[in-house]
Amino acid sequence: MKFIAYNVRDDEIPFIEKWGKDNQTEVSYTTTTLTQETIEEARGFDGISGLQTIDYSRSLFEDFKKLGIRYLSLRNVGTDNVDLQAAADNGVTVTNVPAYSPESIAEFAVTMALYLSRKVGYMQQQLRQKQQFHFSPDFMGRLMSEQTVGIVGTGRIGRHAIQLFEGLGAKVIAYDKYPVKNKFHYTNNLQELVAQSDIISIHMPATKDNYHEFNHETFEAMKDTALLINTARGSIVDTNDLIYALQSGEIAGAGIDTIENESADLQDSRSTKQVNNADVIKLSMMPNVLITPHSAFHTTRSVMNMVNISMNNLKDLYAGETVADIVK
């Protein structure tokens, strides 16, 4: 029994090595992304652990079959970049880590909301441009307890976000296609939530149905003082429409941890390449935007859990045991 982990960051290496030692299992790792060009490195291994935002395609799963590899264990939650039908057609079982640390992402969403609510970006811009500080009406913020926060998606992360925002005194409303009965104050539809919220925080998985759910029409329906926080998936928000909404004043600000068409370099801990995504650069120049490199999850607890759960899933699959994290 031996496994290989792809796209391994420096912070994951100690946990991978410890897991291998504790489980007396050979585990190799590489910093390269899993593609048709790199899968040859997995020859002779019994399973692959992966973490990436680029596609796991049909042709890639066909290569799995050629190499006799039957298991792909993701170190993340999202599966929108996985061709699950192709995996099944080629006899590959896919698992994910549905809850490595919901608190980490929820805390980051609250951090973004506080940063934007208190106009920190405007203060930073003034310091960069003028090397001075002075009070300005542009810097006047809003208390969280004065705001209505709309949580879109009440899974594990969304529920933690509700708890944190309520702890700061905010009024919280929620929308989910599958609401938790008698648990939260749900709106009847997303449009109702959008119209009422001062802050909207997205915590739902990406699906075909919610592709560009937040678009020009949605931004027009939001308050012009509203903030949008996205720590979920980039495809849920139409980036071009978001930029227009921010520039035109349709909304007041945005916290963006994930954006459409994220490159493999984004999760390469050794990458020294400069950012060349025009949308990222444009958003980063706006004082009413906080943009980060898909790092809401990034805490010690998250990294440890992502590695351990992914590797445990591979071990259990190989042993023929029941695995709860199989993605269907």
Short mmCIF file of N, CA, C and O in Angstrom, two decimals, residues 235-298:
data_model
loop_
_atom_site.label_atom_id
_atom_site.label_comp_id
_atom_site.label_asym_id
_atom_site.label_seq_id
_atom_site.Cartn_x
_atom_site.Cartn_y
_atom_site.Cartn_z
N SER A 235 -17.27 30.74 -9.36
CA SER A 235 -18.27 30.67 -10.43
C SER A 235 -19.64 31.19 -10.02
O SER A 235 -20.48 31.48 -10.88
N ILE A 236 -19.88 31.34 -8.74
CA ILE A 236 -21.18 31.82 -8.26
C ILE A 236 -21.37 33.30 -8.57
O ILE A 236 -22.49 33.79 -8.72
N VAL A 237 -20.26 34.03 -8.71
CA VAL A 237 -20.30 35.48 -8.93
C VAL A 237 -19.75 35.80 -10.32
O VAL A 237 -18.65 35.38 -10.67
N ASP A 238 -20.52 36.54 -11.10
CA ASP A 238 -20.06 37.01 -12.41
C ASP A 238 -19.06 38.14 -12.16
O ASP A 238 -19.43 39.23 -11.72
N THR A 239 -17.79 37.89 -12.45
CA THR A 239 -16.73 38.84 -12.11
C THR A 239 -16.89 40.16 -12.85
O THR A 239 -16.71 41.24 -12.27
N ASN A 240 -17.20 40.11 -14.12
CA ASN A 240 -17.38 41.36 -14.88
C ASN A 240 -18.50 42.21 -14.31
O ASN A 240 -18.37 43.43 -14.17
N ASP A 241 -19.60 41.56 -13.97
CA ASP A 241 -20.72 42.29 -13.39
C ASP A 241 -20.38 42.83 -12.01
O ASP A 241 -20.83 43.92 -11.62
N LEU A 242 -19.59 42.08 -11.25
CA LEU A 242 -19.17 42.55 -9.93
C LEU A 242 -18.32 43.81 -10.06
O LEU A 242 -18.53 44.79 -9.33
N ILE A 243 -17.36 43.79 -10.96
CA ILE A 243 -16.50 44.96 -11.15
C ILE A 243 -17.32 46.18 -11.54
O ILE A 243 -17.11 47.29 -11.02
N TYR A 244 -18.27 45.98 -12.45
CA TYR A 244 -19.14 47.09 -12.85
C TYR A 244 -19.94 47.60 -11.65
O TYR A 244 -20.08 48.83 -11.45
N ALA A 245 -20.46 46.69 -10.85
CA ALA A 245 -21.27 47.09 -9.69
C ALA A 245 -20.46 47.89 -8.69
O ALA A 245 -20.95 48.86 -8.09
N LEU A 246 -19.20 47.51 -8.50
CA LEU A 246 -18.33 48.23 -7.58
C LEU A 246 -17.94 49.60 -8.13
O LEU A 246 -17.90 50.60 -7.40
N GLN A 247 -17.66 49.67 -9.41
CA GLN A 247 -17.25 50.93 -10.02
C GLN A 247 -18.40 51.92 -10.16
O GLN A 247 -18.21 53.13 -10.05
N SER A 248 -19.60 51.39 -10.39
CA SER A 248 -20.76 52.26 -10.62
C SER A 248 -21.47 52.64 -9.34
O SER A 248 -22.36 53.49 -9.35
N GLY A 249 -21.12 51.98 -8.24
CA GLY A 249 -21.78 52.29 -6.97
C GLY A 249 -23.04 51.51 -6.73
O GLY A 249 -23.82 51.84 -5.82
N GLU A 250 -23.28 50.47 -7.52
CA GLU A 250 -24.45 49.61 -7.27
C GLU A 250 -24.35 48.93 -5.91
O GLU A 250 -25.36 48.73 -5.23
N ILE A 251 -23.12 48.57 -5.51
CA ILE A 251 -22.87 48.04 -4.17
C ILE A 251 -21.67 48.77 -3.60
O ILE A 251 -20.89 49.41 -4.32
N ALA A 252 -21.49 48.66 -2.27
CA ALA A 252 -20.47 49.47 -1.60
C ALA A 252 -19.11 48.81 -1.52
O ALA A 252 -18.09 49.49 -1.40
N GLY A 253 -19.07 47.47 -1.56
CA GLY A 253 -17.77 46.82 -1.42
C GLY A 253 -17.89 45.32 -1.54
O GLY A 253 -19.00 44.76 -1.57
N ALA A 254 -16.73 44.65 -1.58
CA ALA A 254 -16.73 43.19 -1.73
C ALA A 254 -15.48 42.59 -1.11
O ALA A 254 -14.39 43.16 -1.20
N GLY A 255 -15.67 41.44 -0.48
CA GLY A 255 -14.57 40.62 0.01
C GLY A 255 -14.53 39.37 -0.84
O GLY A 255 -15.47 38.57 -0.82
N ILE A 256 -13.46 39.19 -1.61
CA ILE A 256 -13.38 38.12 -2.60
C ILE A 256 -12.20 37.20 -2.27
O ILE A 256 -11.04 37.59 -2.43
N ASP A 257 -12.49 36.01 -1.81
CA ASP A 257 -11.43 35.04 -1.55
C ASP A 257 -11.31 34.03 -2.67
O ASP A 257 -10.33 33.30 -2.74
N THR A 258 -12.30 33.99 -3.55
CA THR A 258 -12.27 33.05 -4.66
C THR A 258 -12.89 33.72 -5.88
O THR A 258 -13.91 34.40 -5.76
N ILE A 259 -12.24 33.54 -7.02
CA ILE A 259 -12.66 34.24 -8.22
C ILE A 259 -12.72 33.25 -9.38
O ILE A 259 -12.11 32.17 -9.33
N GLU A 260 -13.45 33.61 -10.41
CA GLU A 260 -13.55 32.73 -11.58
C GLU A 260 -12.18 32.48 -12.21
O GLU A 260 -11.30 33.34 -12.17
N ASN A 261 -12.04 31.30 -12.79
CA ASN A 261 -10.85 30.94 -13.58
C ASN A 261 -9.55 31.08 -12.78
O ASN A 261 -8.56 31.63 -13.26
N GLU A 262 -9.57 30.55 -11.57
CA GLU A 262 -8.35 30.57 -10.76
C GLU A 262 -7.29 29.69 -11.41
O GLU A 262 -7.57 28.59 -11.85
N SER A 263 -6.06 30.16 -11.41
CA SER A 263 -4.97 29.41 -12.04
C SER A 263 -4.36 28.44 -11.04
O SER A 263 -4.52 28.57 -9.83
N ALA A 264 -3.61 27.47 -11.58
CA ALA A 264 -2.92 26.50 -10.73
C ALA A 264 -1.89 27.18 -9.84
O ALA A 264 -1.61 26.73 -8.72
N ASP A 265 -1.30 28.29 -10.31
CA ASP A 265 -0.28 28.99 -9.53
C ASP A 265 -0.83 29.51 -8.21
O ASP A 265 -0.08 29.72 -7.25
N LEU A 266 -2.14 29.71 -8.16
CA LEU A 266 -2.76 30.27 -6.97
C LEU A 266 -2.49 29.43 -5.74
O LEU A 266 -2.31 29.95 -4.64
N GLN A 267 -2.47 28.11 -5.90
CA GLN A 267 -2.27 27.23 -4.76
C GLN A 267 -0.87 26.61 -4.74
O GLN A 267 -0.62 25.64 -4.02
N ASP A 268 0.04 27.16 -5.52
CA ASP A 268 1.42 26.70 -5.53
C ASP A 268 2.21 27.53 -4.52
O ASP A 268 2.51 28.70 -4.75
N SER A 269 2.54 26.92 -3.40
CA SER A 269 3.21 27.65 -2.33
C SER A 269 4.60 28.11 -2.71
O SER A 269 5.18 28.99 -2.06
N ARG A 270 5.17 27.53 -3.77
CA ARG A 270 6.51 27.90 -4.19
C ARG A 270 6.52 28.86 -5.38
O ARG A 270 7.58 29.27 -5.85
N SER A 271 5.35 29.21 -5.86
CA SER A 271 5.28 30.06 -7.04
C SER A 271 5.77 31.47 -6.72
O SER A 271 5.43 32.06 -5.70
N THR A 272 6.61 32.00 -7.60
CA THR A 272 7.08 33.38 -7.47
C THR A 272 6.58 34.26 -8.61
O THR A 272 7.06 35.37 -8.80
N LYS A 273 5.61 33.72 -9.35
CA LYS A 273 5.07 34.47 -10.49
C LYS A 273 4.25 35.66 -10.01
O LYS A 273 3.53 35.58 -9.01
N GLN A 274 4.35 36.76 -10.74
CA GLN A 274 3.54 37.92 -10.44
C GLN A 274 2.10 37.67 -10.90
O GLN A 274 1.85 36.94 -11.86
N VAL A 275 1.18 38.28 -10.19
CA VAL A 275 -0.22 38.17 -10.58
C VAL A 275 -0.42 38.86 -11.92
O VAL A 275 -0.05 40.03 -12.08
N ASN A 276 -1.00 38.15 -12.89
CA ASN A 276 -1.26 38.78 -14.19
C ASN A 276 -2.71 38.69 -14.60
O ASN A 276 -3.07 39.04 -15.73
N ASN A 277 -3.56 38.22 -13.69
CA ASN A 277 -5.00 38.18 -13.96
C ASN A 277 -5.53 39.61 -13.90
O ASN A 277 -5.51 40.26 -12.85
N ALA A 278 -6.03 40.10 -15.02
CA ALA A 278 -6.47 41.50 -15.12
C ALA A 278 -7.57 41.83 -14.12
O ALA A 278 -7.60 42.93 -13.55
N ASP A 279 -8.49 40.89 -13.90
CA ASP A 279 -9.58 41.12 -12.96
C ASP A 279 -9.07 41.23 -11.52
O ASP A 279 -9.51 42.09 -10.75
N VAL A 280 -8.15 40.35 -11.16
CA VAL A 280 -7.57 40.39 -9.82
C VAL A 280 -6.85 41.72 -9.60
O VAL A 280 -7.00 42.36 -8.55
N ILE A 281 -6.07 42.14 -10.58
CA ILE A 281 -5.34 43.40 -10.46
C ILE A 281 -6.31 44.58 -10.32
O ILE A 281 -6.12 45.47 -9.48
N LYS A 282 -7.34 44.57 -11.13
CA LYS A 282 -8.32 45.66 -11.10
C LYS A 282 -9.02 45.73 -9.73
O LYS A 282 -9.17 46.80 -9.14
N LEU A 283 -9.43 44.57 -9.23
CA LEU A 283 -10.10 44.53 -7.94
C LEU A 283 -9.17 44.93 -6.80
O LEU A 283 -9.59 45.60 -5.84
N SER A 284 -7.90 44.54 -6.90
CA SER A 284 -6.95 44.83 -5.82
C SER A 284 -6.67 46.32 -5.69
O SER A 284 -6.21 46.78 -4.63
N MET A 285 -6.95 47.09 -6.74
CA MET A 285 -6.69 48.53 -6.71
C MET A 285 -7.84 49.32 -6.09
O MET A 285 -7.71 50.51 -5.84
N MET A 286 -8.95 48.65 -5.82
CA MET A 286 -10.12 49.34 -5.29
C MET A 286 -10.08 49.36 -3.77
O MET A 286 -9.92 48.32 -3.14
N PRO A 287 -10.25 50.53 -3.14
CA PRO A 287 -10.21 50.60 -1.68
C PRO A 287 -11.40 49.93 -1.00
O PRO A 287 -11.35 49.64 0.20
N ASN A 288 -12.46 49.68 -1.77
CA ASN A 288 -13.66 49.04 -1.21
C ASN A 288 -13.69 47.54 -1.49
O ASN A 288 -14.74 46.91 -1.39
N VAL A 289 -12.52 46.98 -1.80
CA VAL A 289 -12.43 45.55 -2.09
C VAL A 289 -11.28 44.95 -1.28
O VAL A 289 -10.20 45.55 -1.17
N LEU A 290 -11.53 43.79 -0.72
CA LEU A 290 -10.47 42.99 -0.11
C LEU A 290 -10.42 41.68 -0.88
O LEU A 290 -11.38 40.91 -0.86
N ILE A 291 -9.32 41.44 -1.60
CA ILE A 291 -9.20 40.23 -2.40
C ILE A 291 -8.02 39.41 -1.90
O ILE A 291 -6.93 39.94 -1.66
N THR A 292 -8.25 38.11 -1.71
CA THR A 292 -7.24 37.21 -1.14
C THR A 292 -7.18 35.93 -1.98
O THR A 292 -8.13 35.60 -2.70
N PRO A 293 -6.07 35.18 -1.91
CA PRO A 293 -5.84 34.05 -2.82
C PRO A 293 -6.41 32.72 -2.35
O PRO A 293 -5.69 31.74 -2.12
N HIS A 294 -7.74 32.66 -2.24
CA HIS A 294 -8.42 31.41 -1.86
C HIS A 294 -7.80 30.85 -0.58
O HIS A 294 -7.44 29.67 -0.50
N SER A 295 -7.71 31.69 0.44
CA SER A 295 -6.99 31.32 1.66
C SER A 295 -7.86 31.33 2.91
O SER A 295 -7.34 31.24 4.03
N ALA A 296 -9.17 31.42 2.75
CA ALA A 296 -10.05 31.46 3.92
C ALA A 296 -9.89 30.22 4.80
O ALA A 296 -10.01 30.28 6.03
N PHE A 297 -9.60 29.10 4.18
CA PHE A 297 -9.47 27.84 4.92
C PHE A 297 -8.16 27.74 5.70
O PHE A 297 -8.02 26.89 6.58
N HIS A 298 -7.18 28.62 5.41
CA HIS A 298 -5.78 28.36 5.73
C HIS A 298 -5.45 28.62 7.19
O HIS A 298 -4.93 29.67 7.58
#
